């Protein structure tokens, strides 16, 4: 690799870093003041790009093409800012008192709704924007052509960084943002209308993200996958840079983007006789940067230690073993599922649906294990589902292992992934945990998407069929039934074991648990790994049930499905995730297949649940309709 | 203001307040006359701080009447209460540690706005503030987080004053502060009272109370148990009920 190729990629990296920084900076400012991690922030970026692509030619016909391009970018950013203000006033304002998990879910629901709205407005095809007038050429540097627009973008990042710094340091609005980041109540007690401040901050953050997207117009097409990919990247940047630090966000964006650019520049390299295509490993590079920084600085480059997470909502009630009637009911359900092959002779579709339910139940129960007793709401549980599924599928297709061994391989791969990622995740709490788990899941998804030799790329792996005696529908179903039952019983047993008690103690008070001699980090790590292993079993079953696995099946959407299942059933109840998984699977099977806009539908369902029961369905029912949290 | 002189500056009747699920105040009633300094005394946990937070709307509250100089504020959000003309000096000072002293003062500057219908108290230009708290003059560019407890306490009072309130709520202004600073604080509070400001002070320091306050309310378990002049307090109430 030559020096000029490196330079070329370095400028390219800086250009990417600018876009990433704008999203991360907006995310960071909004979080600082409102304490909400806006899952829909990538959607603002995506909308900015779509709007710019649409508005620029329109405005161009009125005021002349060259101005249209720039006016389009500005208009797109302003529209997104206005949309942000609207969303803050209608939705987020109702969520400030709600538990973090609900805030995350509600803004994720918003992401789903916005994505389908974009699908409705602009259609599924990517849309290319016009080139930048005046900057469409390139500059010769060291014999290499550098696109002018990339240089321009590379300069935008530092310009916005300086602009934001001046805004925060020199203006009253900036002082208010800094003060509110520390103590919102005191700001209000000084006569400042914090509701208005929150709206303005949200509009600012959304506008910056929209600007970041709009500026990409001359560089990449508008696409419906941008929201999630940008969100994942922005989370990595924010975690690496340190939540709440603007300059940290810029530095982290540069680090991440340059690491990726370096991989692209290296291209195909030979190391010890193995040929690596480094340009395919950009996401691994991102992961390595994050890992390195977090090992050295657990709170990110410029981050501060997190204050103990404020737990919204009531304290968790103690878990109780089944009452006698509940036990009978559970036994009846087990008997019903055991008899499903017989029912299948009457209703042939029943065992198929039941198998889906079993997989969902195991998946949801494993998520619930770290979420309920563990208090760690993972937004990336699909990663371990995917690792289990791909591990199993690879063992079957490429290694031709016997079915039980392939299944065990899948569980092993998932457990390994959970041990590796868990080491980083369990050190964080609350929204940081949620962001990091989501970022890891996004990385797993991208690796599945990019590593064609092993994962089959976007097509995935086929012909993952089990051998005798699992090759019949009944054989596979009964095996899945036994595995699921064993998994559920194991998790249940663990919750009531001393280990489970230690886990619950760590959830209720990290400090008190540590003072009682509980190694909190290790307990959480083990719980995370166990949940990952059980989740991997669910993934393995899924691969066998479908006969294939593709990246689509392990996307962030699956992580969210799991969260919704757990929430429908109730986080406080052990049987909840199983019931929730059943209900969700039925709902998905009946309603969501009927529409092209099922994501929006799911989003609206989530929003309805969150707004009607801001303290959880179980908590909401017991509290009646009393106002949440009073004036606080 | 057109309201007559005998309208109380602060009128609280039947105030109830909650921290989450826990009820702290059970129908508390008190009043502060214009220009009066009133002490709120009682043990730790009696509900003194909660009374102030309830007035400011920082905790869930309900009252038969909650009014500033005749203006009802029972349903108002915190910022609107402040704009009516109330300055709040919270218990733990709550200085913005990442902002300089000057910036902290600036943030307080627009609590009461002309034309808002609020009650505008005496004006405190910077020179007057620094005459009141000489230590602050030299510290204007210092970060709030780098000040001593006493300096932070002075800044908290000064920050409330720049908003030109007519009533000042002071929650334990002598707590965790060196004795010499308490002396200065007593002097400053006396000057505030002389300027016409009404004061409601929650305090455990008897010296400060008797030096500044005209009347006192004793609070126990979220209710007023005794009220009377500052002089009568010593003889009428056993010290353990206040300071136990």
PDB file of C-alpha atoms in Angstrom, chain A residues 57-305:
ATOM      1  CA  UNK A  57     -33.890  19.761  -7.083  1.00  0.00           C
ATOM      2  CA  UNK A  58     -37.243  21.392  -6.195  1.00  0.00           C
ATOM      3  CA  UNK A  59     -35.668  24.474  -4.697  1.00  0.00           C
ATOM      4  CA  UNK A  60     -33.156  24.431  -7.548  1.00  0.00           C
ATOM      5  CA  UNK A  61     -35.930  24.959 -10.088  1.00  0.00           C
ATOM      6  CA  UNK A  62     -37.041  28.087  -8.229  1.00  0.00           C
ATOM      7  CA  UNK A  63     -33.787  29.779  -7.421  1.00  0.00           C
ATOM      8  CA  UNK A  64     -31.331  28.191  -9.774  1.00  0.00           C
ATOM      9  CA  UNK A  65     -29.572  24.841  -9.518  1.00  0.00           C
ATOM     10  CA  UNK A  66     -26.344  25.707  -7.716  1.00  0.00           C
ATOM     11  CA  UNK A  67     -28.159  27.463  -4.880  1.00  0.00           C
ATOM     12  CA  UNK A  68     -30.780  24.757  -4.783  1.00  0.00           C
ATOM     13  CA  UNK A  69     -28.224  22.208  -3.620  1.00  0.00           C
ATOM     14  CA  UNK A  70     -27.118  24.230  -0.621  1.00  0.00           C
ATOM     15  CA  UNK A  71     -30.563  25.599   0.129  1.00  0.00           C
ATOM     16  CA  UNK A  72     -31.863  22.045  -0.022  1.00  0.00           C
ATOM     17  CA  UNK A  73     -29.376  20.934   2.621  1.00  0.00           C
ATOM     18  CA  UNK A  74     -30.310  23.844   4.867  1.00  0.00           C
ATOM     19  CA  UNK A  75     -34.031  23.337   4.337  1.00  0.00           C
ATOM     20  CA  UNK A  76     -33.714  19.623   5.104  1.00  0.00           C
ATOM     21  CA  UNK A  77     -31.912  20.364   8.372  1.00  0.00           C
ATOM     22  CA  UNK A  78     -34.558  22.902   9.366  1.00  0.00           C
ATOM     23  CA  UNK A  79     -37.445  20.578   8.546  1.00  0.00           C
ATOM     24  CA  UNK A  80     -35.838  17.825  10.618  1.00  0.00           C
ATOM     25  CA  UNK A  81     -35.315  20.290  13.486  1.00  0.00           C
ATOM     26  CA  UNK A  82     -38.977  21.281  13.343  1.00  0.00           C
ATOM     27  CA  UNK A  83     -39.972  17.637  13.269  1.00  0.00           C
ATOM     28  CA  UNK A  84     -37.759  17.057  16.319  1.00  0.00           C
ATOM     29  CA  UNK A  85     -39.515  19.867  18.172  1.00  0.00           C
ATOM     30  CA  UNK A  86     -42.882  18.402  17.265  1.00  0.00           C
ATOM     31  CA  UNK A  87     -41.867  14.941  18.454  1.00  0.00           C
ATOM     32  CA  UNK A  88     -40.536  16.338  21.714  1.00  0.00           C
ATOM     33  CA  UNK A  89     -43.735  18.213  22.426  1.00  0.00           C
ATOM     34  CA  UNK A  90     -46.134  15.426  21.527  1.00  0.00           C
ATOM     35  CA  UNK A  91     -44.274  12.325  22.647  1.00  0.00           C
ATOM     36  CA  UNK A  92     -41.081  12.678  24.661  1.00  0.00           C
ATOM     37  CA  UNK A  93     -42.589  15.167  27.081  1.00  0.00           C
ATOM     38  CA  UNK A  94     -44.794  12.364  28.372  1.00  0.00           C
ATOM     39  CA  UNK A  95     -41.805  10.112  28.917  1.00  0.00           C
ATOM     40  CA  UNK A  96     -39.448  12.155  31.096  1.00  0.00           C
ATOM     41  CA  UNK A  97     -40.761  10.522  34.270  1.00  0.00           C
ATOM     42  CA  UNK A  98     -40.865   7.012  32.843  1.00  0.00           C
ATOM     43  CA  UNK A  99     -38.222   4.294  33.372  1.00  0.00           C
ATOM     44  CA  UNK A 100     -35.244   4.343  31.005  1.00  0.00           C
ATOM     45  CA  UNK A 101     -36.299   1.149  29.298  1.00  0.00           C
ATOM     46  CA  UNK A 102     -39.580   2.724  28.285  1.00  0.00           C
ATOM     47  CA  UNK A 103     -37.892   5.840  26.977  1.00  0.00           C
ATOM     48  CA  UNK A 104     -35.570   3.694  24.877  1.00  0.00           C
ATOM     49  CA  UNK A 105     -38.430   1.580  23.585  1.00  0.00           C
ATOM     50  CA  UNK A 106     -40.624   4.557  22.773  1.00  0.00           C
ATOM     51  CA  UNK A 107     -37.912   6.266  20.767  1.00  0.00           C
ATOM     52  CA  UNK A 108     -37.160   2.969  19.055  1.00  0.00           C
ATOM     53  CA  UNK A 109     -40.844   2.733  18.174  1.00  0.00           C
ATOM     54  CA  UNK A 110     -40.423   6.148  16.642  1.00  0.00           C
ATOM     55  CA  UNK A 111     -37.572   4.771  14.535  1.00  0.00           C
ATOM     56  CA  UNK A 112     -39.871   2.040  13.238  1.00  0.00           C
ATOM     57  CA  UNK A 113     -42.648   4.498  12.434  1.00  0.00           C
ATOM     58  CA  UNK A 114     -40.285   6.943  10.700  1.00  0.00           C
ATOM     59  CA  UNK A 115     -38.738   4.129   8.671  1.00  0.00           C
ATOM     60  CA  UNK A 116     -42.119   3.024   7.362  1.00  0.00           C
ATOM     61  CA  UNK A 117     -43.150   6.622   6.774  1.00  0.00           C
ATOM     62  CA  UNK A 118     -40.030   7.019   4.626  1.00  0.00           C
ATOM     63  CA  UNK A 119     -40.873   3.776   2.837  1.00  0.00           C
ATOM     64  CA  UNK A 120     -44.354   5.141   2.159  1.00  0.00           C
ATOM     65  CA  UNK A 121     -43.111   8.550   0.994  1.00  0.00           C
ATOM     66  CA  UNK A 122     -40.023   7.619  -0.992  1.00  0.00           C
ATOM     67  CA  UNK A 123     -40.410   3.924  -1.813  1.00  0.00           C
ATOM     68  CA  UNK A 124     -37.976   1.067  -1.204  1.00  0.00           C
ATOM     69  CA  UNK A 125     -35.343   2.036  -3.813  1.00  0.00           C
ATOM     70  CA  UNK A 126     -32.240   3.999  -2.891  1.00  0.00           C
ATOM     71  CA  UNK A 127     -32.320   7.564  -4.198  1.00  0.00           C
ATOM     72  CA  UNK A 128     -29.213   9.279  -5.528  1.00  0.00           C
ATOM     73  CA  UNK A 129     -28.843  12.992  -4.943  1.00  0.00           C
ATOM     74  CA  UNK A 130     -27.360  15.628  -7.215  1.00  0.00           C
ATOM     75  CA  UNK A 131     -23.653  16.363  -7.121  1.00  0.00           C
ATOM     76  CA  UNK A 132     -22.417  19.389  -5.291  1.00  0.00           C
ATOM     77  CA  UNK A 133     -22.227  22.395  -7.615  1.00  0.00           C
ATOM     78  CA  UNK A 134     -18.782  23.925  -7.501  1.00  0.00           C
ATOM     79  CA  UNK A 135     -17.359  20.995  -5.523  1.00  0.00           C
ATOM     80  CA  UNK A 136     -17.918  18.131  -7.915  1.00  0.00           C
ATOM     81  CA  UNK A 137     -14.363  18.069  -9.155  1.00  0.00           C
ATOM     82  CA  UNK A 138     -11.290  16.750  -7.472  1.00  0.00           C
ATOM     83  CA  UNK A 139      -7.973  18.066  -6.282  1.00  0.00           C
ATOM     84  CA  UNK A 140      -4.704  16.435  -7.264  1.00  0.00           C
ATOM     85  CA  UNK A 141      -2.628  15.610  -4.242  1.00  0.00           C
ATOM     86  CA  UNK A 142       0.462  13.419  -4.382  1.00  0.00           C
ATOM     87  CA  UNK A 143      -0.697  12.149  -7.729  1.00  0.00           C
ATOM     88  CA  UNK A 144      -4.051  11.058  -6.351  1.00  0.00           C
ATOM     89  CA  UNK A 145      -7.431  12.612  -7.024  1.00  0.00           C
ATOM     90  CA  UNK A 146      -9.165  13.753  -3.866  1.00  0.00           C
ATOM     91  CA  UNK A 147     -12.850  14.610  -4.357  1.00  0.00           C
ATOM     92  CA  UNK A 148     -13.412  18.240  -3.426  1.00  0.00           C
ATOM     93  CA  UNK A 149     -16.630  17.396  -1.668  1.00  0.00           C
ATOM     94  CA  UNK A 150     -14.846  14.966   0.654  1.00  0.00           C
ATOM     95  CA  UNK A 151     -12.415  17.718   1.602  1.00  0.00           C
ATOM     96  CA  UNK A 152     -15.354  20.032   2.219  1.00  0.00           C
ATOM     97  CA  UNK A 153     -17.044  17.429   4.411  1.00  0.00           C
ATOM     98  CA  UNK A 154     -13.831  16.772   6.289  1.00  0.00           C
ATOM     99  CA  UNK A 155     -13.806  20.472   7.192  1.00  0.00           C
ATOM    100  CA  UNK A 156     -17.485  20.556   8.211  1.00  0.00           C
ATOM    101  CA  UNK A 157     -16.871  18.368  11.255  1.00  0.00           C
ATOM    102  CA  UNK A 158     -14.356  20.691  12.924  1.00  0.00           C
ATOM    103  CA  UNK A 159     -16.465  23.700  11.878  1.00  0.00           C
ATOM    104  CA  UNK A 160     -19.542  22.314  13.634  1.00  0.00           C
ATOM    105  CA  UNK A 161     -17.378  21.317  16.589  1.00  0.00           C
ATOM    106  CA  UNK A 162     -16.164  24.895  16.956  1.00  0.00           C
ATOM    107  CA  UNK A 163     -19.655  26.251  16.383  1.00  0.00           C
ATOM    108  CA  UNK A 164     -21.123  24.037  19.072  1.00  0.00           C
ATOM    109  CA  UNK A 165     -18.322  24.913  21.428  1.00  0.00           C
ATOM    110  CA  UNK A 166     -18.988  28.636  20.951  1.00  0.00           C
ATOM    111  CA  UNK A 167     -22.706  28.091  21.367  1.00  0.00           C
ATOM    112  CA  UNK A 168     -22.195  26.234  24.642  1.00  0.00           C
ATOM    113  CA  UNK A 169     -19.516  28.529  26.020  1.00  0.00           C
ATOM    114  CA  UNK A 170     -20.612  31.966  24.864  1.00  0.00           C
ATOM    115  CA  UNK A 171     -24.386  32.130  24.610  1.00  0.00           C
ATOM    116  CA  UNK A 172     -27.099  32.161  27.231  1.00  0.00           C
ATOM    117  CA  UNK A 173     -28.750  29.216  25.469  1.00  0.00           C
ATOM    118  CA  UNK A 174     -25.469  27.313  25.778  1.00  0.00           C
ATOM    119  CA  UNK A 175     -25.154  28.173  29.461  1.00  0.00           C
ATOM    120  CA  UNK A 176     -28.692  26.943  29.974  1.00  0.00           C
ATOM    121  CA  UNK A 177     -27.848  23.672  28.238  1.00  0.00           C
ATOM    122  CA  UNK A 178     -24.794  23.176  30.430  1.00  0.00           C
ATOM    123  CA  UNK A 179     -26.698  24.082  33.587  1.00  0.00           C
ATOM    124  CA  UNK A 180     -29.651  21.844  32.718  1.00  0.00           C
ATOM    125  CA  UNK A 181     -27.271  18.978  31.960  1.00  0.00           C
ATOM    126  CA  UNK A 182     -26.196  19.144  35.598  1.00  0.00           C
ATOM    127  CA  UNK A 183     -29.414  20.069  37.429  1.00  0.00           C
ATOM    128  CA  UNK A 184     -32.690  20.539  35.594  1.00  0.00           C
ATOM    129  CA  UNK A 185     -34.703  21.267  38.721  1.00  0.00           C
ATOM    130  CA  UNK A 186     -32.488  24.097  39.791  1.00  0.00           C
ATOM    131  CA  UNK A 187     -32.692  25.638  36.335  1.00  0.00           C
ATOM    132  CA  UNK A 188     -36.473  25.616  36.634  1.00  0.00           C
ATOM    133  CA  UNK A 189     -36.262  27.073  40.146  1.00  0.00           C
ATOM    134  CA  UNK A 190     -34.416  30.044  38.625  1.00  0.00           C
ATOM    135  CA  UNK A 191     -37.485  30.797  36.537  1.00  0.00           C
ATOM    136  CA  UNK A 192     -36.369  29.158  33.316  1.00  0.00           C
ATOM    137  CA  UNK A 193     -39.069  27.368  31.358  1.00  0.00           C
ATOM    138  CA  UNK A 194     -37.419  23.985  31.098  1.00  0.00           C
ATOM    139  CA  UNK A 195     -40.135  22.546  28.869  1.00  0.00           C
ATOM    140  CA  UNK A 196     -39.278  25.137  26.244  1.00  0.00           C
ATOM    141  CA  UNK A 197     -35.571  24.539  26.797  1.00  0.00           C
ATOM    142  CA  UNK A 198     -36.023  20.792  26.278  1.00  0.00           C
ATOM    143  CA  UNK A 199     -37.933  21.388  23.051  1.00  0.00           C
ATOM    144  CA  UNK A 200     -35.235  23.706  21.747  1.00  0.00           C
ATOM    145  CA  UNK A 201     -32.460  21.296  22.707  1.00  0.00           C
ATOM    146  CA  UNK A 202     -34.236  18.434  21.005  1.00  0.00           C
ATOM    147  CA  UNK A 203     -34.790  20.520  17.894  1.00  0.00           C
ATOM    148  CA  UNK A 204     -31.107  21.499  17.902  1.00  0.00           C
ATOM    149  CA  UNK A 205     -29.946  17.893  18.246  1.00  0.00           C
ATOM    150  CA  UNK A 206     -32.357  16.679  15.579  1.00  0.00           C
ATOM    151  CA  UNK A 207     -31.379  19.527  13.260  1.00  0.00           C
ATOM    152  CA  UNK A 208     -27.665  18.741  13.560  1.00  0.00           C
ATOM    153  CA  UNK A 209     -28.332  15.079  12.773  1.00  0.00           C
ATOM    154  CA  UNK A 210     -30.529  16.124   9.850  1.00  0.00           C
ATOM    155  CA  UNK A 211     -27.745  18.380   8.606  1.00  0.00           C
ATOM    156  CA  UNK A 212     -25.302  15.486   8.890  1.00  0.00           C
ATOM    157  CA  UNK A 213     -27.563  13.366   6.724  1.00  0.00           C
ATOM    158  CA  UNK A 214     -28.336  16.110   4.217  1.00  0.00           C
ATOM    159  CA  UNK A 215     -24.630  16.809   3.711  1.00  0.00           C
ATOM    160  CA  UNK A 216     -24.116  13.226   2.547  1.00  0.00           C
ATOM    161  CA  UNK A 217     -26.327  13.981  -0.475  1.00  0.00           C
ATOM    162  CA  UNK A 218     -23.442  14.196  -2.919  1.00  0.00           C
ATOM    163  CA  UNK A 219     -21.706  11.195  -1.412  1.00  0.00           C
ATOM    164  CA  UNK A 220     -24.146   8.385  -0.778  1.00  0.00           C
ATOM    165  CA  UNK A 221     -27.705   7.543  -1.810  1.00  0.00           C
ATOM    166  CA  UNK A 222     -30.632   7.907   0.564  1.00  0.00           C
ATOM    167  CA  UNK A 223     -31.484   4.448   1.828  1.00  0.00           C
ATOM    168  CA  UNK A 224     -33.891   2.953   4.333  1.00  0.00           C
ATOM    169  CA  UNK A 225     -31.138   1.047   6.120  1.00  0.00           C
ATOM    170  CA  UNK A 226     -29.285   4.204   7.090  1.00  0.00           C
ATOM    171  CA  UNK A 227     -31.202   4.863  10.308  1.00  0.00           C
ATOM    172  CA  UNK A 228     -30.019   1.731  12.081  1.00  0.00           C
ATOM    173  CA  UNK A 229     -26.511   1.626  10.676  1.00  0.00           C
ATOM    174  CA  UNK A 230     -25.903   5.253  11.624  1.00  0.00           C
ATOM    175  CA  UNK A 231     -27.460   4.722  15.031  1.00  0.00           C
ATOM    176  CA  UNK A 232     -25.153   1.797  15.749  1.00  0.00           C
ATOM    177  CA  UNK A 233     -22.124   3.823  14.677  1.00  0.00           C
ATOM    178  CA  UNK A 234     -23.255   6.842  16.689  1.00  0.00           C
ATOM    179  CA  UNK A 235     -23.619   4.691  19.804  1.00  0.00           C
ATOM    180  CA  UNK A 236     -20.099   3.393  19.369  1.00  0.00           C
ATOM    181  CA  UNK A 237     -18.856   6.964  18.922  1.00  0.00           C
ATOM    182  CA  UNK A 238     -20.690   8.243  21.981  1.00  0.00           C
ATOM    183  CA  UNK A 239     -19.514   5.379  24.164  1.00  0.00           C
ATOM    184  CA  UNK A 240     -15.929   5.766  22.956  1.00  0.00           C
ATOM    185  CA  UNK A 241     -15.926   9.551  23.234  1.00  0.00           C
ATOM    186  CA  UNK A 242     -17.695   9.667  26.572  1.00  0.00           C
ATOM    187  CA  UNK A 243     -21.345  10.531  26.929  1.00  0.00           C
ATOM    188  CA  UNK A 244     -21.958  14.270  27.071  1.00  0.00           C
ATOM    189  CA  UNK A 245     -18.589  15.308  25.657  1.00  0.00           C
ATOM    190  CA  UNK A 246     -18.754  17.081  22.313  1.00  0.00           C
ATOM    191  CA  UNK A 247     -15.040  17.033  21.635  1.00  0.00           C
ATOM    192  CA  UNK A 248     -14.967  13.406  22.774  1.00  0.00           C
ATOM    193  CA  UNK A 249     -17.595  12.677  20.157  1.00  0.00           C
ATOM    194  CA  UNK A 250     -15.487  14.292  17.449  1.00  0.00           C
ATOM    195  CA  UNK A 251     -12.306  12.519  18.454  1.00  0.00           C
ATOM    196  CA  UNK A 252     -14.131   9.199  18.640  1.00  0.00           C
ATOM    197  CA  UNK A 253     -15.795   9.769  15.275  1.00  0.00           C
ATOM    198  CA  UNK A 254     -12.383  10.418  13.727  1.00  0.00           C
ATOM    199  CA  UNK A 255     -10.878   7.351  15.407  1.00  0.00           C
ATOM    200  CA  UNK A 256     -13.672   5.060  14.282  1.00  0.00           C
ATOM    201  CA  UNK A 257     -13.883   6.449  10.768  1.00  0.00           C
ATOM    202  CA  UNK A 258     -10.111   6.400  10.302  1.00  0.00           C
ATOM    203  CA  UNK A 259      -9.847   2.835  11.557  1.00  0.00           C
ATOM    204  CA  UNK A 260     -12.416   1.838   8.951  1.00  0.00           C
ATOM    205  CA  UNK A 261     -10.704   3.881   6.259  1.00  0.00           C
ATOM    206  CA  UNK A 262      -7.385   2.269   7.103  1.00  0.00           C
ATOM    207  CA  UNK A 263      -8.895  -1.176   6.649  1.00  0.00           C
ATOM    208  CA  UNK A 264     -10.272  -0.150   3.279  1.00  0.00           C
ATOM    209  CA  UNK A 265      -6.899   1.279   2.286  1.00  0.00           C
ATOM    210  CA  UNK A 266      -5.077  -1.880   3.265  1.00  0.00           C
ATOM    211  CA  UNK A 267      -7.291  -3.920   0.957  1.00  0.00           C
ATOM    212  CA  UNK A 268      -6.223  -7.521   0.569  1.00  0.00           C
ATOM    213  CA  UNK A 269      -3.202  -8.371   2.667  1.00  0.00           C
ATOM    214  CA  UNK A 270      -1.307 -11.559   3.384  1.00  0.00           C
ATOM    215  CA  UNK A 271      -0.506 -12.319   6.990  1.00  0.00           C
ATOM    216  CA  UNK A 272       1.389 -15.507   7.740  1.00  0.00           C
ATOM    217  CA  UNK A 273       0.238 -16.995   4.479  1.00  0.00           C
ATOM    218  CA  UNK A 274      -3.477 -16.294   5.147  1.00  0.00           C
ATOM    219  CA  UNK A 275      -5.154 -13.875   2.818  1.00  0.00           C
ATOM    220  CA  UNK A 276      -7.360 -11.320   4.518  1.00  0.00           C
ATOM    221  CA  UNK A 277      -9.552  -8.890   2.698  1.00  0.00           C
ATOM    222  CA  UNK A 278      -9.221  -6.062   5.185  1.00  0.00           C
ATOM    223  CA  UNK A 279     -11.871  -3.941   3.506  1.00  0.00           C
ATOM    224  CA  UNK A 280     -14.394  -6.530   4.643  1.00  0.00           C
ATOM    225  CA  UNK A 281     -13.263  -6.168   8.223  1.00  0.00           C
ATOM    226  CA  UNK A 282     -14.199  -2.518   8.713  1.00  0.00           C
ATOM    227  CA  UNK A 283     -16.708  -3.428  11.418  1.00  0.00           C
ATOM    228  CA  UNK A 284     -14.252  -5.544  13.280  1.00  0.00           C
ATOM    229  CA  UNK A 285     -11.964  -2.519  13.238  1.00  0.00           C
ATOM    230  CA  UNK A 286     -14.724  -0.438  14.778  1.00  0.00           C
ATOM    231  CA  UNK A 287     -15.135  -3.039  17.484  1.00  0.00           C
ATOM    232  CA  UNK A 288     -11.405  -3.128  18.183  1.00  0.00           C
ATOM    233  CA  UNK A 289     -11.227   0.656  18.570  1.00  0.00           C
ATOM    234  CA  UNK A 290     -14.090   0.558  21.026  1.00  0.00           C
ATOM    235  CA  UNK A 291     -12.621  -2.363  22.926  1.00  0.00           C
ATOM    236  CA  UNK A 292      -9.227  -0.720  23.256  1.00  0.00           C
ATOM    237  CA  UNK A 293     -10.627   2.588  24.460  1.00  0.00           C
ATOM    238  CA  UNK A 294     -13.014   1.017  26.947  1.00  0.00           C
ATOM    239  CA  UNK A 295     -10.322  -1.193  28.427  1.00  0.00           C
ATOM    240  CA  UNK A 296      -8.127   1.839  29.056  1.00  0.00           C
ATOM    241  CA  UNK A 297     -10.907   4.319  29.848  1.00  0.00           C
ATOM    242  CA  UNK A 298     -14.148   2.617  30.891  1.00  0.00           C
ATOM    243  CA  UNK A 299     -16.127   5.870  30.640  1.00  0.00           C
ATOM    244  CA  UNK A 300     -14.836   6.804  27.208  1.00  0.00           C
ATOM    245  CA  UNK A 301     -12.142   9.252  26.193  1.00  0.00           C
ATOM    246  CA  UNK A 302     -13.659  12.347  27.800  1.00  0.00           C
ATOM    247  CA  UNK A 303     -16.421  10.737  29.813  1.00  0.00           C
ATOM    248  CA  UNK A 304     -16.935  10.999  33.534  1.00  0.00           C
ATOM    249  CA  UNK A 305     -17.896   8.171  35.845  1.00  0.00           C
TER     250      UNK A 305
END
